[in-house]
XYZ file of C-alpha atoms in Angstrom:
389
model
C 17.388 9.587 -11.162
C 13.138 9.157 -11.542
C 11.095 6.775 -8.635
C 9.967 4.294 -9.251
C 6.711 4.162 -8.566
C 4.550 0.976 -7.565
C 1.205 -0.220 -8.465
C -2.205 1.057 -6.682
C -3.550 -1.623 -4.401
C -6.923 -0.614 -6.039
C -5.795 -0.625 -10.053
C -4.971 -3.984 -8.927
C -7.915 -4.966 -7.353
C -9.687 -4.413 -10.546
C -7.529 -6.016 -13.031
C -7.569 -9.286 -10.924
C -11.254 -8.549 -10.602
C -11.541 -7.875 -14.577
C -9.760 -11.286 -14.922
C -10.950 -13.641 -13.034
C -14.507 -12.902 -14.493
C -13.552 -12.610 -18.342
C -10.952 -15.631 -17.745
C -14.351 -17.931 -16.598
C -11.255 -18.677 -13.197
C -14.995 -17.118 -11.358
C -17.582 -19.195 -12.673
C -20.734 -16.919 -13.668
C -22.929 -17.898 -11.121
C -20.283 -17.820 -8.144
C -19.802 -13.918 -9.351
C -24.168 -13.200 -9.356
C -23.807 -14.795 -5.991
C -21.051 -12.718 -4.921
C -22.201 -9.486 -6.429
C -26.212 -10.733 -4.668
C -23.868 -10.190 -1.667
C -21.578 -8.005 -1.641
C -22.384 -4.947 -3.445
C -24.881 -3.866 -0.042
C -21.875 -4.419 1.935
C -19.843 -1.642 0.021
C -23.208 0.352 -0.433
C -23.129 0.169 3.306
C -19.400 0.347 3.452
C -19.916 3.962 1.555
C -22.387 5.544 3.392
C -20.881 5.023 6.889
C -18.387 6.081 5.952
C -20.024 10.130 4.344
C -22.187 9.642 8.143
C -18.607 9.489 9.803
C -17.174 11.845 7.717
C -19.416 14.462 8.213
C -20.007 14.065 12.125
C -16.252 15.077 12.121
C -16.463 17.603 10.498
C -20.154 18.854 12.518
C -17.359 18.519 15.840
C -18.524 15.825 16.961
C -16.020 13.157 18.267
C -14.037 16.853 18.569
C -17.388 18.265 21.127
C -17.433 14.614 22.584
C -13.463 14.254 23.884
C -13.516 18.140 25.331
C -17.022 16.464 26.997
C -15.471 13.800 28.412
C -12.396 16.095 29.725
C -14.331 18.104 31.508
C -16.140 15.007 32.847
C -12.835 13.669 34.438
C -12.014 16.958 35.811
C -8.187 16.668 35.254
C -8.727 13.446 36.147
C -6.489 11.054 33.788
C -7.891 7.188 35.031
C -11.223 8.837 34.663
C -10.469 10.459 30.847
C -9.449 7.332 30.099
C -11.803 5.385 30.850
C -14.108 7.967 29.124
C -11.991 7.873 25.469
C -12.759 4.075 26.058
C -16.440 3.816 26.054
C -16.063 6.567 23.612
C -14.034 4.337 20.980
C -16.262 1.582 22.107
C -19.255 2.707 21.558
C -17.779 4.195 18.046
C -16.689 0.788 16.965
C -19.855 -0.673 17.370
C -22.523 2.297 16.221
C -20.085 3.594 13.171
C -17.852 0.763 12.321
C -14.226 -0.110 13.803
C -12.277 1.535 10.859
C -13.597 4.980 11.758
C -12.703 4.622 14.474
C -9.057 4.242 13.696
C -9.628 6.489 11.159
C -11.627 9.506 13.104
C -11.170 8.835 16.569
C -7.415 8.462 16.820
C -6.668 12.049 15.856
C -8.896 13.451 18.218
C -8.121 10.920 20.950
C -4.065 11.722 21.029
C -4.772 16.016 20.204
C -6.516 14.993 23.752
C -4.265 13.483 24.974
C -1.573 16.350 24.077
C -4.335 19.258 25.026
C -3.828 17.144 28.806
C -0.288 16.870 29.653
C -1.042 12.717 28.993
C 0.672 10.187 27.425
C -0.586 9.907 23.861
C 0.764 6.414 22.825
C -1.127 4.880 25.568
C -4.648 6.319 25.193
C -3.493 5.329 20.984
C -3.131 1.601 21.717
C -6.325 2.276 23.708
C -7.987 3.460 20.722
C -6.352 0.567 18.239
C -7.031 -2.173 20.403
C -10.531 -1.530 20.434
C -10.973 -1.026 17.328
C -10.474 -4.734 17.776
C -12.399 -5.716 19.959
C -15.310 -4.481 20.506
C -16.113 -5.161 17.096
C -18.012 -7.674 17.810
C -21.425 -6.046 19.403
C -23.694 -5.170 15.921
C -24.053 -6.248 12.357
C -22.565 -2.990 11.523
C -18.939 -2.940 13.785
C -17.467 -5.040 11.548
C -17.203 -6.085 7.867
C -16.691 -9.621 8.515
C -20.418 -9.663 11.204
C -21.952 -8.074 7.927
C -21.052 -11.028 6.030
C -21.793 -12.954 8.369
C -25.126 -11.593 9.420
C -26.336 -12.660 5.823
C -26.206 -17.028 6.766
C -27.806 -16.301 9.810
C -30.746 -14.351 9.298
C -30.506 -17.369 7.246
C -30.594 -19.718 10.066
C -33.239 -16.735 11.223
C -30.871 -16.440 14.120
C -30.413 -13.008 15.666
C -27.292 -11.379 15.431
C -27.203 -9.320 18.559
C -28.693 -12.324 20.950
C -25.735 -15.287 19.006
C -23.310 -12.470 19.559
C -23.393 -10.515 22.751
C -21.384 -12.655 25.508
C -18.607 -12.287 23.923
C -19.124 -9.049 22.387
C -19.183 -8.011 26.096
C -16.389 -10.308 27.284
C -14.255 -9.375 24.329
C -14.382 -5.726 25.392
C -13.929 -6.526 29.519
C -10.953 -8.530 29.161
C -9.267 -5.569 26.891
C -10.272 -2.939 29.495
C -9.003 -4.533 32.153
C -5.966 -5.408 30.252
C -4.741 -2.505 29.210
C -5.760 -0.487 32.532
C -3.123 -2.902 35.113
C -0.023 -2.034 31.340
C -0.848 1.945 31.533
C -1.803 1.702 35.687
C 1.432 3.568 36.466
C 1.262 6.531 33.334
C -2.299 7.213 33.235
C -2.119 8.390 37.270
C -2.636 11.869 38.179
C -4.135 14.877 37.537
C -4.210 17.614 34.868
C -5.783 20.840 34.800
C -8.993 20.978 32.393
C -9.623 23.677 30.198
C -12.548 25.137 28.940
C -13.123 23.702 25.203
C -14.213 24.815 22.405
C -17.036 26.494 20.868
C -18.923 24.251 18.439
C -18.659 25.986 14.965
C -22.024 25.469 13.382
C -24.128 24.383 17.024
C -27.228 24.092 15.081
C -25.187 21.290 12.335
C -23.308 18.904 15.447
C -27.041 18.375 17.349
C -28.276 17.451 14.485
C -25.102 15.223 13.124
C -25.563 13.820 17.074
C -29.427 12.877 16.293
C -29.024 11.019 12.646
C -26.244 9.166 14.567
C -28.638 8.118 17.205
C -31.841 7.083 14.884
C -29.319 4.884 13.141
C -27.330 3.440 15.576
C -31.283 2.978 17.061
C -32.453 2.091 13.329
C -28.760 -1.270 13.464
C -30.398 -2.261 16.893
C -33.569 -3.004 16.353
C -32.543 -4.671 12.819
C -33.138 -2.005 9.653
C -32.043 -2.661 7.424
C -28.265 -2.154 7.663
C -27.405 0.187 4.240
C -30.868 1.579 3.235
C -30.446 3.032 7.222
C -27.064 4.385 6.495
C -27.675 5.344 2.686
C -30.578 8.271 4.414
C -28.632 8.879 7.152
C -25.967 9.461 4.970
C -28.544 11.686 2.934
C -29.828 13.474 6.214
C -26.248 14.891 6.703
C -25.431 16.054 3.310
C -28.046 17.847 2.706
C -28.243 20.179 6.169
C -24.015 19.545 6.055
C -24.857 21.557 2.155
C -27.191 24.608 3.380
C -25.173 24.954 6.780
C -22.857 26.240 3.691
C -20.048 25.123 5.304
C -17.107 23.435 3.855
C -16.642 19.848 2.707
C -15.113 17.631 5.185
C -13.089 16.524 2.539
C -12.896 16.989 -0.562
C -16.034 15.373 -2.748
C -14.617 14.246 -5.058
C -12.672 11.592 -1.623
C -15.676 11.735 0.676
C -16.208 8.080 -0.813
C -13.571 5.877 -0.793
C -13.771 4.325 -3.256
C -10.313 2.691 -3.984
C -11.196 0.999 -0.335
C -14.341 -0.303 -1.696
C -11.762 -1.422 -5.048
C -9.259 -3.887 -2.730
C -12.137 -5.550 -1.239
C -14.161 -6.079 -4.276
C -10.701 -7.466 -4.810
C -10.794 -9.850 -1.511
C -13.863 -10.938 -2.485
C -12.826 -12.203 -6.114
C -10.078 -14.126 -4.691
C -11.099 -15.719 -2.380
C -14.666 -16.704 -3.809
C -12.243 -17.886 -7.154
C -10.115 -19.929 -4.617
C -12.557 -21.844 -2.828
C -14.166 -22.247 -6.529
C -11.158 -24.340 -7.149
C -10.250 -26.531 -3.677
C -9.549 -24.077 -1.314
C -12.365 -24.943 0.906
C -11.185 -28.197 1.230
C -8.290 -27.802 2.856
C -9.688 -25.276 4.782
C -12.349 -27.546 6.050
C -9.661 -29.670 8.094
C -7.880 -26.852 9.437
C -11.158 -25.801 11.560
C -12.309 -29.230 12.076
C -16.271 -29.650 13.216
C -18.347 -29.802 16.113
C -19.382 -26.830 17.577
C -18.221 -28.092 21.814
C -16.457 -26.301 23.438
C -12.682 -27.915 22.222
C -14.097 -26.989 19.411
C -15.316 -23.578 18.846
C -12.158 -22.204 20.797
C -10.238 -24.315 17.697
C -12.457 -21.966 15.136
C -11.849 -18.840 17.036
C -7.719 -19.808 17.430
C -7.708 -20.414 12.794
C -9.698 -17.335 12.440
C -7.285 -15.564 14.042
C -3.794 -17.239 12.827
C -5.460 -16.646 8.950
C -6.485 -13.307 10.077
C -3.035 -12.290 11.315
C -1.614 -14.193 8.973
C -2.923 -12.071 5.602
C -6.532 -9.792 6.796
C -8.925 -10.637 8.337
C -12.120 -10.046 5.910
C -10.179 -12.331 4.075
C -9.392 -15.152 6.180
C -13.836 -14.531 6.865
C -14.105 -15.351 4.029
C -11.606 -17.769 2.896
C -13.077 -19.738 6.313
C -16.994 -19.330 6.302
C -17.735 -21.833 3.740
C -16.234 -24.632 6.197
C -18.419 -23.697 9.330
C -21.203 -25.756 7.494
C -23.804 -23.236 8.985
C -23.358 -23.640 11.614
C -24.461 -20.535 14.364
C -21.855 -21.319 16.730
C -18.534 -21.851 14.911
C -19.862 -19.357 12.366
C -19.645 -17.171 15.845
C -16.074 -18.417 17.190
C -15.058 -17.671 13.701
C -16.755 -13.811 14.137
C -14.782 -14.022 17.128
C -11.100 -15.188 16.221
C -11.279 -12.811 12.675
C -12.979 -10.031 15.088
C -10.602 -9.559 18.768
C -8.049 -12.457 16.797
C -5.680 -10.091 14.017
C -4.261 -7.555 16.952
C -0.241 -9.524 15.947
C 0.770 -8.436 13.226
C -0.317 -4.085 11.421
C -2.271 -5.916 8.861
C -4.001 -8.241 10.997
C -6.744 -6.059 9.757
C -7.092 -2.308 7.711
C -8.472 -0.758 11.294
C -5.304 -1.243 11.586
C -3.488 -0.313 8.890
C -5.550 2.949 9.407
C -4.644 3.541 12.985
C -0.405 3.171 12.755
C -1.062 6.129 8.473
C -3.746 8.774 11.038
C -0.758 7.820 13.984
C 1.973 9.207 11.828
C 0.212 12.364 10.238
C -0.006 13.713 13.678
C 3.085 13.230 14.626
C 3.378 9.773 16.709
C 5.885 7.161 15.838
C 4.495 3.818 16.597
C 6.764 1.568 16.129
C 5.158 -2.066 15.034
C 7.130 -3.881 17.355
C 5.060 -1.932 19.837
C 1.610 -3.073 17.994
C 3.228 -6.723 18.380
C 3.633 -6.468 21.455
C 0.243 -5.098 22.844
C -1.692 -7.701 20.133
C 0.726 -10.336 21.796
C -0.626 -9.344 25.452
C -4.464 -8.858 24.261
C -5.392 -11.590 21.363
C -4.570 -15.176 22.909
C -6.274 -13.888 26.495
C -9.508 -12.129 25.227
C -10.398 -14.410 21.604
C -9.951 -17.608 24.273
C -12.050 -15.198 26.743
C -15.539 -14.218 24.210
C -15.047 -18.415 22.750
C -15.833 -19.504 26.608
C -17.861 -16.442 27.025
C -19.669 -17.761 23.406
C -20.101 -21.307 24.446
C -21.878 -20.521 28.784
C -24.128 -18.177 26.567
C -25.665 -20.871 24.580
């Protein structure tokens, strides 16, 4: 009996995007405005994925994990804390999806090599892939969308988001440290790390990534910076005659890009037909503490219901261009989608990677951790935003 194959999401996305444009459901002016805004973001996402894959192929993530194991000197609690630092840095600089895809298997392997239960390490990576994604525009696609609006209002992203970003990470670490304190106690035997397959390439990838991070912090254009870093690493990898970390045909995540483009088109079309008025009622008005908590709560609820990217796109016009309301929405859509496995793309990717390395994580485990973290982190981050501004 033949097996029925489902239609791939990227193909659905292409059909929907072409359909709304061709039929006029998405007006031509709105389609042009969407293209002007979305295409640089998609270029950035493609380039950053290449950077991350080249770094993984050069052994950057593995070297960082092995360094953490040595620095911790056999203490599991210290090793976990260093993994937290690594996941936070990876998310802030290389985006939450990179952390979910490339850091997750490295951290699980590290835990197993140190005879530590891998689940607390993996769950910490999952949490921080979301809650550490508020600091830089490049940390999350929703941040890139918001940065476009904030620049128009002459508001710096880091200056606006540093306080909620810090609160989100601190609260996440505190909650997880208390929950997992018994599992993470004790010591492990330190083993010598494996030498890097190509030390020169490892150093170059580390330096290029660090320079890219500095460029993002000082506010250089994100897409050209990421494209430049990707080009340097591609050339260097080719010159060192190393095999590509992934087949060249899969180096750029074009399926993901097409799905993201489809989400953009669907939400823009819905707004053209009255969705904005409904969402404006749900999000309320004003930028006092209560109003910002309402915005963050609506953003978190919408993200867990349908995914954070369409939730942000749908709710952004209801913010009226107010930087504080946009920041509160970023809190809701950035650190809020922890409860459902589909709340963010990073969670979906993390779950898939866990299965690939034979770590079974029931959906209930994701939901329970999300219920523990999301309310606390969303409220703390929003109040930090209020206090800082």
